CSV table of N, CA, C and O in Angstrom, one decimal:
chain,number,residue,atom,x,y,z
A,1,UNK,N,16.4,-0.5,25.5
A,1,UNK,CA,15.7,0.5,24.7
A,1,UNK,C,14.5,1.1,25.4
A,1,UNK,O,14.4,2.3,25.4
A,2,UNK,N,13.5,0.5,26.1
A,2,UNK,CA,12.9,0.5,26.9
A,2,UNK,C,12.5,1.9,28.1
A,2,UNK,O,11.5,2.6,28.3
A,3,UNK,N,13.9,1.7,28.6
A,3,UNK,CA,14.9,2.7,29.6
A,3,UNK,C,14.9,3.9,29.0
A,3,UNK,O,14.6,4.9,29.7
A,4,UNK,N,15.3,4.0,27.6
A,4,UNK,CA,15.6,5.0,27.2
A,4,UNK,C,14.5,5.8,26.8
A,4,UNK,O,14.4,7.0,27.0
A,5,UNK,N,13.5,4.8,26.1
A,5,UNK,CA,12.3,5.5,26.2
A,5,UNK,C,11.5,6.4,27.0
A,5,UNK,O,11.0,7.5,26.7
A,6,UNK,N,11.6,5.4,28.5
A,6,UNK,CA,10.8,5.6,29.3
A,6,UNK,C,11.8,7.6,29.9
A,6,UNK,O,11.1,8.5,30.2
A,7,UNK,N,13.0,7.7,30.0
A,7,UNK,CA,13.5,9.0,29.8
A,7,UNK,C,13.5,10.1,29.1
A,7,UNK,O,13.9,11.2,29.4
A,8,UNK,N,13.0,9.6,27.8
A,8,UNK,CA,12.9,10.5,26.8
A,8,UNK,C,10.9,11.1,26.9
A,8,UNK,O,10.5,12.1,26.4
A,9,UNK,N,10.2,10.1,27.5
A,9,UNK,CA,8.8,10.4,27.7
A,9,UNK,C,8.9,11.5,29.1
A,9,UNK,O,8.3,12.6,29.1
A,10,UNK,N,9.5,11.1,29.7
A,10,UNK,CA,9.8,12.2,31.0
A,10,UNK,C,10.7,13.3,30.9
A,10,UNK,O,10.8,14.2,31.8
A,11,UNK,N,11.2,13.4,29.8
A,11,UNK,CA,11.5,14.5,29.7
A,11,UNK,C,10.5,15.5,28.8
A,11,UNK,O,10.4,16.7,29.0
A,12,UNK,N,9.7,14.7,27.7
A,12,UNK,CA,8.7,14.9,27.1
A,12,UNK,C,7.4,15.9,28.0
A,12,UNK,O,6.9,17.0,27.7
A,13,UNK,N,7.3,15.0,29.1
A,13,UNK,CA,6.0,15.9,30.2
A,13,UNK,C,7.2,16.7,30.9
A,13,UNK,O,6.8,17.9,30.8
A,14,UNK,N,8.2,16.8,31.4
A,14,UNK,CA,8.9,17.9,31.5
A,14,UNK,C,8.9,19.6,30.8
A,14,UNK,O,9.0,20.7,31.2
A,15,UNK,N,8.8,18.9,29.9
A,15,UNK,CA,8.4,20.1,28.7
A,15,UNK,C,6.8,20.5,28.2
A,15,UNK,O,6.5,21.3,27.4
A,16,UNK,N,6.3,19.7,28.7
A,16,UNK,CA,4.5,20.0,28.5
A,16,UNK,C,4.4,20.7,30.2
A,16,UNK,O,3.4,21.3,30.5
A,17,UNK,N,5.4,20.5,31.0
A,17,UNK,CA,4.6,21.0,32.4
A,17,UNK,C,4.9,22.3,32.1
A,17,UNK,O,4.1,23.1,32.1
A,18,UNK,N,6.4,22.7,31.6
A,18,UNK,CA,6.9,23.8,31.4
A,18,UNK,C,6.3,25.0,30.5
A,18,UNK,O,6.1,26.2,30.9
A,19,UNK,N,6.0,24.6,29.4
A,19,UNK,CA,4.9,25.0,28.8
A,19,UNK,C,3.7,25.7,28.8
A,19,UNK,O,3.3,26.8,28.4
A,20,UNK,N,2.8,24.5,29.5
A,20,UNK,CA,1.4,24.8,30.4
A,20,UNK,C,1.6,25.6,31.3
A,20,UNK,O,1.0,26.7,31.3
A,21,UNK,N,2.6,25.2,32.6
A,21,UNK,CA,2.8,26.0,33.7
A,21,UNK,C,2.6,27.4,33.8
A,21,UNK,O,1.9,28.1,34.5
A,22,UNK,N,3.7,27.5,32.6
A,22,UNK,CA,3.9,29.1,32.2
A,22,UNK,C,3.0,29.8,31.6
A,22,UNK,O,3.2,31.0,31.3
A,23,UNK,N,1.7,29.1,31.2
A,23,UNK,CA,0.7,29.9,30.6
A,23,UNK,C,-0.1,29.7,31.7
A,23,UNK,O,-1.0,30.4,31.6
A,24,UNK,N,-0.3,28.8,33.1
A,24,UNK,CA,-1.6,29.2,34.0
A,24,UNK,C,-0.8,29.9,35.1
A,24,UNK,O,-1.3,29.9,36.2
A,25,UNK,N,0.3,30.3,35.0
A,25,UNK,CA,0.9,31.2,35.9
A,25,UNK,C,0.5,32.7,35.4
A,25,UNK,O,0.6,33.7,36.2
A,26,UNK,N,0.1,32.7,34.5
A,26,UNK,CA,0.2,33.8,34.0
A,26,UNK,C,-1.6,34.5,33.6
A,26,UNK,O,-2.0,35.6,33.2
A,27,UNK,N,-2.3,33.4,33.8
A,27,UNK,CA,-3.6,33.4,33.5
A,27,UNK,C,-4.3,34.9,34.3
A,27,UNK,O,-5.1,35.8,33.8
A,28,UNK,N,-3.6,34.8,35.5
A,28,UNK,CA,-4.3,36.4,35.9
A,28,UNK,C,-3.8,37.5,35.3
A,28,UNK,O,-4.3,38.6,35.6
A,29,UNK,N,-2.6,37.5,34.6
A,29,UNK,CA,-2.2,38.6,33.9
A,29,UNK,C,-2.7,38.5,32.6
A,29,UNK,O,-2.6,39.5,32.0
A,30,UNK,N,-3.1,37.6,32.2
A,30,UNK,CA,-3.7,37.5,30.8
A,30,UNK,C,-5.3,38.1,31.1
A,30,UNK,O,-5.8,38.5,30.0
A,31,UNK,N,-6.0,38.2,32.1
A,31,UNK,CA,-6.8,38.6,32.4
A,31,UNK,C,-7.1,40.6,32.7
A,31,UNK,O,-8.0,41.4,32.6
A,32,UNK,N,-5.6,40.5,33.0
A,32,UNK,CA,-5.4,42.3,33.4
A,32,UNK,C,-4.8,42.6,32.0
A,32,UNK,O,-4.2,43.7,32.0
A,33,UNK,N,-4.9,41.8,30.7
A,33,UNK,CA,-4.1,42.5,29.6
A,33,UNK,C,-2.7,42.4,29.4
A,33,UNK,O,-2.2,42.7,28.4
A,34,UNK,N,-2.0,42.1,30.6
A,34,UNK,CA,-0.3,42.4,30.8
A,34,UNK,C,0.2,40.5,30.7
A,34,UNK,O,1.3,40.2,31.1
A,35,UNK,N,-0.5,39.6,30.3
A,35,UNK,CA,0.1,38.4,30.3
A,35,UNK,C,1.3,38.3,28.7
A,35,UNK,O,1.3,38.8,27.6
A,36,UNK,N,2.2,37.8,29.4
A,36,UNK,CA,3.6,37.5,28.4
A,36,UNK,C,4.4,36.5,28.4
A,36,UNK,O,5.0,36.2,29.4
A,37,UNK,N,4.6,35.6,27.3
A,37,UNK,CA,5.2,34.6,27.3
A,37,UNK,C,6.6,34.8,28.1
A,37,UNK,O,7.3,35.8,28.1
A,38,UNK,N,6.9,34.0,28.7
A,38,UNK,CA,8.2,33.3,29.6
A,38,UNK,C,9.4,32.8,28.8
A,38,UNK,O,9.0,32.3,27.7
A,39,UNK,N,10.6,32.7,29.1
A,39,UNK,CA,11.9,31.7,28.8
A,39,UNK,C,11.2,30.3,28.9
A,39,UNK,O,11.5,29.3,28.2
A,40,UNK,N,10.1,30.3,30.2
A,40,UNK,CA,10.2,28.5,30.5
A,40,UNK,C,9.2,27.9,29.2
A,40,UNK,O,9.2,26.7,28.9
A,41,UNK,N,8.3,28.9,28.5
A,41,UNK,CA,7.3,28.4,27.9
A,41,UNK,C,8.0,28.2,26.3
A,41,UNK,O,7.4,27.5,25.5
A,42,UNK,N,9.1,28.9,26.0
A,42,UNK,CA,9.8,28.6,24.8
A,42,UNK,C,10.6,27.2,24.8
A,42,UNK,O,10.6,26.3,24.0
A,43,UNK,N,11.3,27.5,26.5
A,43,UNK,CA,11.8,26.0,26.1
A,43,UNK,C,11.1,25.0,26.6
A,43,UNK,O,11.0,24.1,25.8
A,44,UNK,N,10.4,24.8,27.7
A,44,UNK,CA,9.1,23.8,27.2
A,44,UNK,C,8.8,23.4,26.1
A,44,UNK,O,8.8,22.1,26.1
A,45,UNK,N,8.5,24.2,24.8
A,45,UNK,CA,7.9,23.8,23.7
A,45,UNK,C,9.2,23.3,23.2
A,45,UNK,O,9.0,22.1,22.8
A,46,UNK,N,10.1,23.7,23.1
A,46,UNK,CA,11.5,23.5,22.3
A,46,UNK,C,11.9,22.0,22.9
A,46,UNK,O,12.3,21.1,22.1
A,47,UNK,N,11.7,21.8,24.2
A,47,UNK,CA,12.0,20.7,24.8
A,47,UNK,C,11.3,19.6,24.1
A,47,UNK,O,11.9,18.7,23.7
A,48,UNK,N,9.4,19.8,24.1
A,48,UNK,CA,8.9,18.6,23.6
A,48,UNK,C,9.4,18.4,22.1
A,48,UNK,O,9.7,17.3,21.7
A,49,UNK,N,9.5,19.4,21.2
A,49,UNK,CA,9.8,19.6,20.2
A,49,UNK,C,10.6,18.1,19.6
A,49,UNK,O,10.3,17.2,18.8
A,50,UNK,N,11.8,18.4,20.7
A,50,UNK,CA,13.2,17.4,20.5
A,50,UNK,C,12.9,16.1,21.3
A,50,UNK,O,13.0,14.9,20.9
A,51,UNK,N,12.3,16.5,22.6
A,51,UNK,CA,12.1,14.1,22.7
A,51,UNK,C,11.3,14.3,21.8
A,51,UNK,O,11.9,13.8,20.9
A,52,UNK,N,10.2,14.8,21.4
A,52,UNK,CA,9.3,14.3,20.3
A,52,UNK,C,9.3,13.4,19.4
A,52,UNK,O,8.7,12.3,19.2
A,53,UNK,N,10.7,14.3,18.5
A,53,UNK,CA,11.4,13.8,17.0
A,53,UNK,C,12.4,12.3,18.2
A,53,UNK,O,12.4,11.2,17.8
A,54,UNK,N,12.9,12.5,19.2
A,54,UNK,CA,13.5,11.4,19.8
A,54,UNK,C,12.7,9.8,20.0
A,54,UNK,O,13.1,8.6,19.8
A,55,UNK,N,11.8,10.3,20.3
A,55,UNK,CA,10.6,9.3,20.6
A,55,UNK,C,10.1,8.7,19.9
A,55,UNK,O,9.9,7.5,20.1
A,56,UNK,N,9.7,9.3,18.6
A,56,UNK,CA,9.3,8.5,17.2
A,56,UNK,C,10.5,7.6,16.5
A,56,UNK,O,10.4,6.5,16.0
A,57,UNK,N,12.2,8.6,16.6
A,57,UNK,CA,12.6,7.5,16.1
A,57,UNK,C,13.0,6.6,16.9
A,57,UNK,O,13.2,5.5,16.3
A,58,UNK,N,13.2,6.8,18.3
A,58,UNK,CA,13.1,5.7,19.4
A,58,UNK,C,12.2,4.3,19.6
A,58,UNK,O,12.4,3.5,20.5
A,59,UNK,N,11.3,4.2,18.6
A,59,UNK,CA,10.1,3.9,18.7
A,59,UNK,C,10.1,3.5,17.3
A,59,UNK,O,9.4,2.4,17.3
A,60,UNK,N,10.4,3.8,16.2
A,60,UNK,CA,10.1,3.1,15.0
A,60,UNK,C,12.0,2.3,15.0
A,60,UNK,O,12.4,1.8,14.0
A,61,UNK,N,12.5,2.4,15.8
A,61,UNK,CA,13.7,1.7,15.9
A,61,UNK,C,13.8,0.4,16.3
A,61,UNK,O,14.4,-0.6,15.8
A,62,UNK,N,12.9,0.8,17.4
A,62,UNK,CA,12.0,-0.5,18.2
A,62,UNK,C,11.4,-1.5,18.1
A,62,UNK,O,11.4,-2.5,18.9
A,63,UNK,N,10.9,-1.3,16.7
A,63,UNK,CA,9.9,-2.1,15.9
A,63,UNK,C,8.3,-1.9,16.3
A,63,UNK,O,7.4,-2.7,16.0
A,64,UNK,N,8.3,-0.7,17.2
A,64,UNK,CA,7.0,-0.4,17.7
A,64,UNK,C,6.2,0.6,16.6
A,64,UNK,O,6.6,1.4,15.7
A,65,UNK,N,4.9,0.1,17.0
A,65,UNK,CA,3.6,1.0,15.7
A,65,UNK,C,3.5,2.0,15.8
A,65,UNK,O,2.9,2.3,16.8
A,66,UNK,N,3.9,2.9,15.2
A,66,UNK,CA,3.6,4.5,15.4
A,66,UNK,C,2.9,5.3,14.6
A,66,UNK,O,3.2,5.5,13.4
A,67,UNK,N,1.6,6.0,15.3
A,67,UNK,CA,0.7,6.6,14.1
A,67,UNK,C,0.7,7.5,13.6
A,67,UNK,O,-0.2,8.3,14.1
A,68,UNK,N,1.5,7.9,12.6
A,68,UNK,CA,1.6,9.0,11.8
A,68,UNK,C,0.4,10.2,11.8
A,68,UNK,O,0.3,11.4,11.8
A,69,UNK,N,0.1,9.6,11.7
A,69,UNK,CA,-1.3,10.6,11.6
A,69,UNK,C,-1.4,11.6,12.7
A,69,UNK,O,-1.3,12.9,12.6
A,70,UNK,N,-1.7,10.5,13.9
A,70,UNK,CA,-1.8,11.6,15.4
A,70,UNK,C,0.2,12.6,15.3
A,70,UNK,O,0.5,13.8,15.3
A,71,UNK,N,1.0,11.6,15.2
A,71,UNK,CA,2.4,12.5,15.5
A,71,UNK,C,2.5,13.8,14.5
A,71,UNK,O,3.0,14.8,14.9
A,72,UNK,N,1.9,13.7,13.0
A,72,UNK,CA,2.1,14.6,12.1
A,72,UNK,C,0.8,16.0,12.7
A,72,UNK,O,1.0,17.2,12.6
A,73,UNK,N,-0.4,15.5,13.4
A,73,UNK,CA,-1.1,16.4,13.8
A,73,UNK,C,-0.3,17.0,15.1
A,73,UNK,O,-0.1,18.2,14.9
A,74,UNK,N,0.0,16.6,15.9
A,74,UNK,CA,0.9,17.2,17.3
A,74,UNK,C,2.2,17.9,16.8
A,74,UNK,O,2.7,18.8,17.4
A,75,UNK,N,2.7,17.4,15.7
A,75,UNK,CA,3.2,18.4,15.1
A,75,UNK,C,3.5,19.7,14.2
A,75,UNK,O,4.4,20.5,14.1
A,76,UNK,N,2.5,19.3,13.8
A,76,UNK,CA,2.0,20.9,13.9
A,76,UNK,C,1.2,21.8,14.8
A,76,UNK,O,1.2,23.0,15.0
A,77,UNK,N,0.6,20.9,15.2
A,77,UNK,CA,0.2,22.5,16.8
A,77,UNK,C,1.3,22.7,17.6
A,77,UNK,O,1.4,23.8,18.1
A,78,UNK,N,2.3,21.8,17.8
A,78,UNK,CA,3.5,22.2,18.3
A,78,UNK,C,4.3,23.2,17.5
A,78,UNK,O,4.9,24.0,18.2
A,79,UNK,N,4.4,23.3,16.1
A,79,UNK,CA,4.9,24.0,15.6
A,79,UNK,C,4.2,25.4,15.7
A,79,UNK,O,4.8,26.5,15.7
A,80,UNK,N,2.6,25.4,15.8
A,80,UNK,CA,2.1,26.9,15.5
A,80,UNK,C,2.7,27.3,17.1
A,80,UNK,O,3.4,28.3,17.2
A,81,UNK,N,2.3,26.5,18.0
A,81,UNK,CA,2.7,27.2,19.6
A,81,UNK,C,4.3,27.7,19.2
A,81,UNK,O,4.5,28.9,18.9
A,82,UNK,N,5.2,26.8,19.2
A,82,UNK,CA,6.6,27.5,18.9
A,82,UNK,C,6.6,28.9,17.8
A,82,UNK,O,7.0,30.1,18.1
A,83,UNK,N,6.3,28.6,17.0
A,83,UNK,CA,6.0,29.6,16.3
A,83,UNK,C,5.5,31.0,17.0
A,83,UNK,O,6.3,32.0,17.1
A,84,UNK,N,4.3,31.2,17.4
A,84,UNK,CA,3.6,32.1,18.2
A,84,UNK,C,4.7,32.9,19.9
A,84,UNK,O,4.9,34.0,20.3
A,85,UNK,N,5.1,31.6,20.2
A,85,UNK,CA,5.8,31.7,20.9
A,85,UNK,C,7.2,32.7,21.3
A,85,UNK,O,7.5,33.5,22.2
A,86,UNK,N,8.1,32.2,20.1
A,86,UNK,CA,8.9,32.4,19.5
A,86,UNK,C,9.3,34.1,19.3
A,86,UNK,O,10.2,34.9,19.7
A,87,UNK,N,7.8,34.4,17.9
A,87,UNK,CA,8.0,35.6,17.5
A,87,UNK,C,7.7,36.9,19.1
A,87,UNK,O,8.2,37.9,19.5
A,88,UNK,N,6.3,36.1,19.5
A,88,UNK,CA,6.5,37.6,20.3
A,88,UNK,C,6.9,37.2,22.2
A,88,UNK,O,6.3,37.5,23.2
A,89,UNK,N,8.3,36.3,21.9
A,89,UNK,CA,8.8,36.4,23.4
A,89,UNK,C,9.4,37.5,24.2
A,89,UNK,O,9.5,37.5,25.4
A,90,UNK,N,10.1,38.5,22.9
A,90,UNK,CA,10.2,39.6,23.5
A,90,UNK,C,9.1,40.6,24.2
A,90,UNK,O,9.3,41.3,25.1
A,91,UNK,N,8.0,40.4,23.5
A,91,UNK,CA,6.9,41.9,24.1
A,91,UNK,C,6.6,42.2,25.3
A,91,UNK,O,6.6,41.1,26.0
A,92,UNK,N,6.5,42.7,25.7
A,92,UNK,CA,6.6,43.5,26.8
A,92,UNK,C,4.6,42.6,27.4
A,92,UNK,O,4.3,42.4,28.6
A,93,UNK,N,3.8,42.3,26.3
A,93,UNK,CA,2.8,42.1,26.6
A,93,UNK,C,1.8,42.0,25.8
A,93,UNK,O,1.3,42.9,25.2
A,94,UNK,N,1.5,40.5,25.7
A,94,UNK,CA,0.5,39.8,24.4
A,94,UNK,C,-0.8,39.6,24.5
A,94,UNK,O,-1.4,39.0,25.4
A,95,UNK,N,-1.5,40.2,23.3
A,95,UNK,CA,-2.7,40.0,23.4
A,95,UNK,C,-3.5,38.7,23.7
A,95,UNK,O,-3.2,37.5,23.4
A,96,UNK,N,-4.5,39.2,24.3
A,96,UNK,CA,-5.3,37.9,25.1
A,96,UNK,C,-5.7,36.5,24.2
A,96,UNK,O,-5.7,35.4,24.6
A,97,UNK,N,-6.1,37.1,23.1
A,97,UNK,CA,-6.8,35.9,22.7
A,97,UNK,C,-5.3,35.4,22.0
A,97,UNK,O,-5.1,34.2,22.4
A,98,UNK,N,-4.2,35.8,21.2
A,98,UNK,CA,-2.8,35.1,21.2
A,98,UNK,C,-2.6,34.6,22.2
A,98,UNK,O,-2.2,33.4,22.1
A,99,UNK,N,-2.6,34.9,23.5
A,99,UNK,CA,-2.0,33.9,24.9
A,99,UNK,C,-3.1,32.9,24.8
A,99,UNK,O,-2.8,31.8,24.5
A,100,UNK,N,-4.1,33.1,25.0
A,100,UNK,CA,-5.3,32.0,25.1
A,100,UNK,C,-4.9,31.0,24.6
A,100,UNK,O,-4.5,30.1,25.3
A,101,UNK,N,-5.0,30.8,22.9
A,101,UNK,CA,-4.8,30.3,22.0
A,101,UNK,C,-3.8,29.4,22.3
A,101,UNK,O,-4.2,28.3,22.2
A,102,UNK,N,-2.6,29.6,22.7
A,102,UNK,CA,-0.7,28.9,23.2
A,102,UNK,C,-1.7,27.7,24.4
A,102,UNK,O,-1.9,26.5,24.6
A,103,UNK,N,-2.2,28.8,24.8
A,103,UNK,CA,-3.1,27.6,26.4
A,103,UNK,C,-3.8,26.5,25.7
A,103,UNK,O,-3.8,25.3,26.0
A,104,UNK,N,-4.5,27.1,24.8
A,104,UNK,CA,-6.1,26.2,24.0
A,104,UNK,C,-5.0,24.7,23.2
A,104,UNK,O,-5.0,23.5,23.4
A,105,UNK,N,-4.5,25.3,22.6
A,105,UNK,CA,-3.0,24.5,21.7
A,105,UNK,C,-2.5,24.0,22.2
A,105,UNK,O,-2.1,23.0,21.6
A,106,UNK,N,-2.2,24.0,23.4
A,106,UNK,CA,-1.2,23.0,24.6
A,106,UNK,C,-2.0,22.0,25.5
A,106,UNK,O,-1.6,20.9,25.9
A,107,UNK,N,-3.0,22.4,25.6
A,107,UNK,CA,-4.2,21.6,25.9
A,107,UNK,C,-4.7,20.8,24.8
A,107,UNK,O,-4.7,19.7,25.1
A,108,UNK,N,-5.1,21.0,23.9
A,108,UNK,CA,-5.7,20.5,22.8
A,108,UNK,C,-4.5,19.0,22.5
A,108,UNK,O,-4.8,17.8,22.5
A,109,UNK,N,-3.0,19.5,22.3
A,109,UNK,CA,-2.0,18.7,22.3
A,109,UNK,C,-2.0,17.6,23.3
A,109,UNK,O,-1.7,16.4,23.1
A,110,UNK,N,-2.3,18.2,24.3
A,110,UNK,CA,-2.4,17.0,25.7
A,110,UNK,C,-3.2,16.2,25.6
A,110,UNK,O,-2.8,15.1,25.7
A,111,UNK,N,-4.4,16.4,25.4
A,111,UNK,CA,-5.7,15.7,25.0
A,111,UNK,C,-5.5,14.9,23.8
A,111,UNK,O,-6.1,13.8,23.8
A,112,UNK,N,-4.9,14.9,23.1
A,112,UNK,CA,-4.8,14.5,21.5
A,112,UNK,C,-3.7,13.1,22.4
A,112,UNK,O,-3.8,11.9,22.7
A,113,UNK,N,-2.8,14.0,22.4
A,113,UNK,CA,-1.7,12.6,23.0
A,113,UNK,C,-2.3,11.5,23.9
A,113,UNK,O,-2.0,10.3,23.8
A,114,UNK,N,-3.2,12.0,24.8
A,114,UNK,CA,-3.6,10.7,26.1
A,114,UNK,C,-4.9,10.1,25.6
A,114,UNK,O,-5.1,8.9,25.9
A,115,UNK,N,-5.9,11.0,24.8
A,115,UNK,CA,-7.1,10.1,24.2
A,115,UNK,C,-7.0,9.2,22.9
A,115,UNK,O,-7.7,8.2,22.8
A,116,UNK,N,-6.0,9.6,22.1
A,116,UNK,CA,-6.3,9.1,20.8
A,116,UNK,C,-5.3,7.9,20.7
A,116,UNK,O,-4.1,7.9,20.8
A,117,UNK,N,-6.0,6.9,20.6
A,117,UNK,CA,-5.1,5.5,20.6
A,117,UNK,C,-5.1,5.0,20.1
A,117,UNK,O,-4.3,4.1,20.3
């Protein structure tokens, strides 16, 4: 079980690199106005989305402690990023403080997951 875990967490930062990536790649175009969400930053989010719900029940399967509290909070800034994400992946080009915000949210998430214990 273990094994499986330890795959489903790697694929987890798989999907947070993809994510982030895709918003500090883009950080100088979010600077010139023309920054726009990517394919890699929808499934990024879509990716953690799914180990996510994998991981928790991976883990309460386990007989391991899992704190509701922190997973119900990362779940929903996961949800507003997908969300945001989602609706304007088509545009041609999103306003700044909406791109910020996906960055602030994805960070905020990261921080939440590695400090809070």
């Amino acid at each position: 079980m273990d094994v499986l875990i330890n795959v489903f967490v790697a694929l987890h930062v798989i999907g947070i690199a993809s994510l982030l990536g895709g918003f500090l790649t883009q950080m100088k175009a979010m600077g010139a106005g023309t920054a726009r969400f990517s394919p890699a930053m929808l499934h990024g989010a879509l990716t953690m989305l799914v180990t996510g719900i994998a991981l928790v029940g991976l883990n309460q399967a386990g007989d391991h402690t899992v704190n509701n509290l922190k997973i119900g909070i990362k779940l929903a800034i996961l949800v507003v990023i997908l969300g945001l994400v989602y609706v304007k992946r088509d545009d041609e080009k999103v306003d700044k403080g909406l791109f910020a915000a996906v960055g602030g949210l994805t960070t905020a998430n990261i921080f939440i997951a590695t400090l809070w214990t």
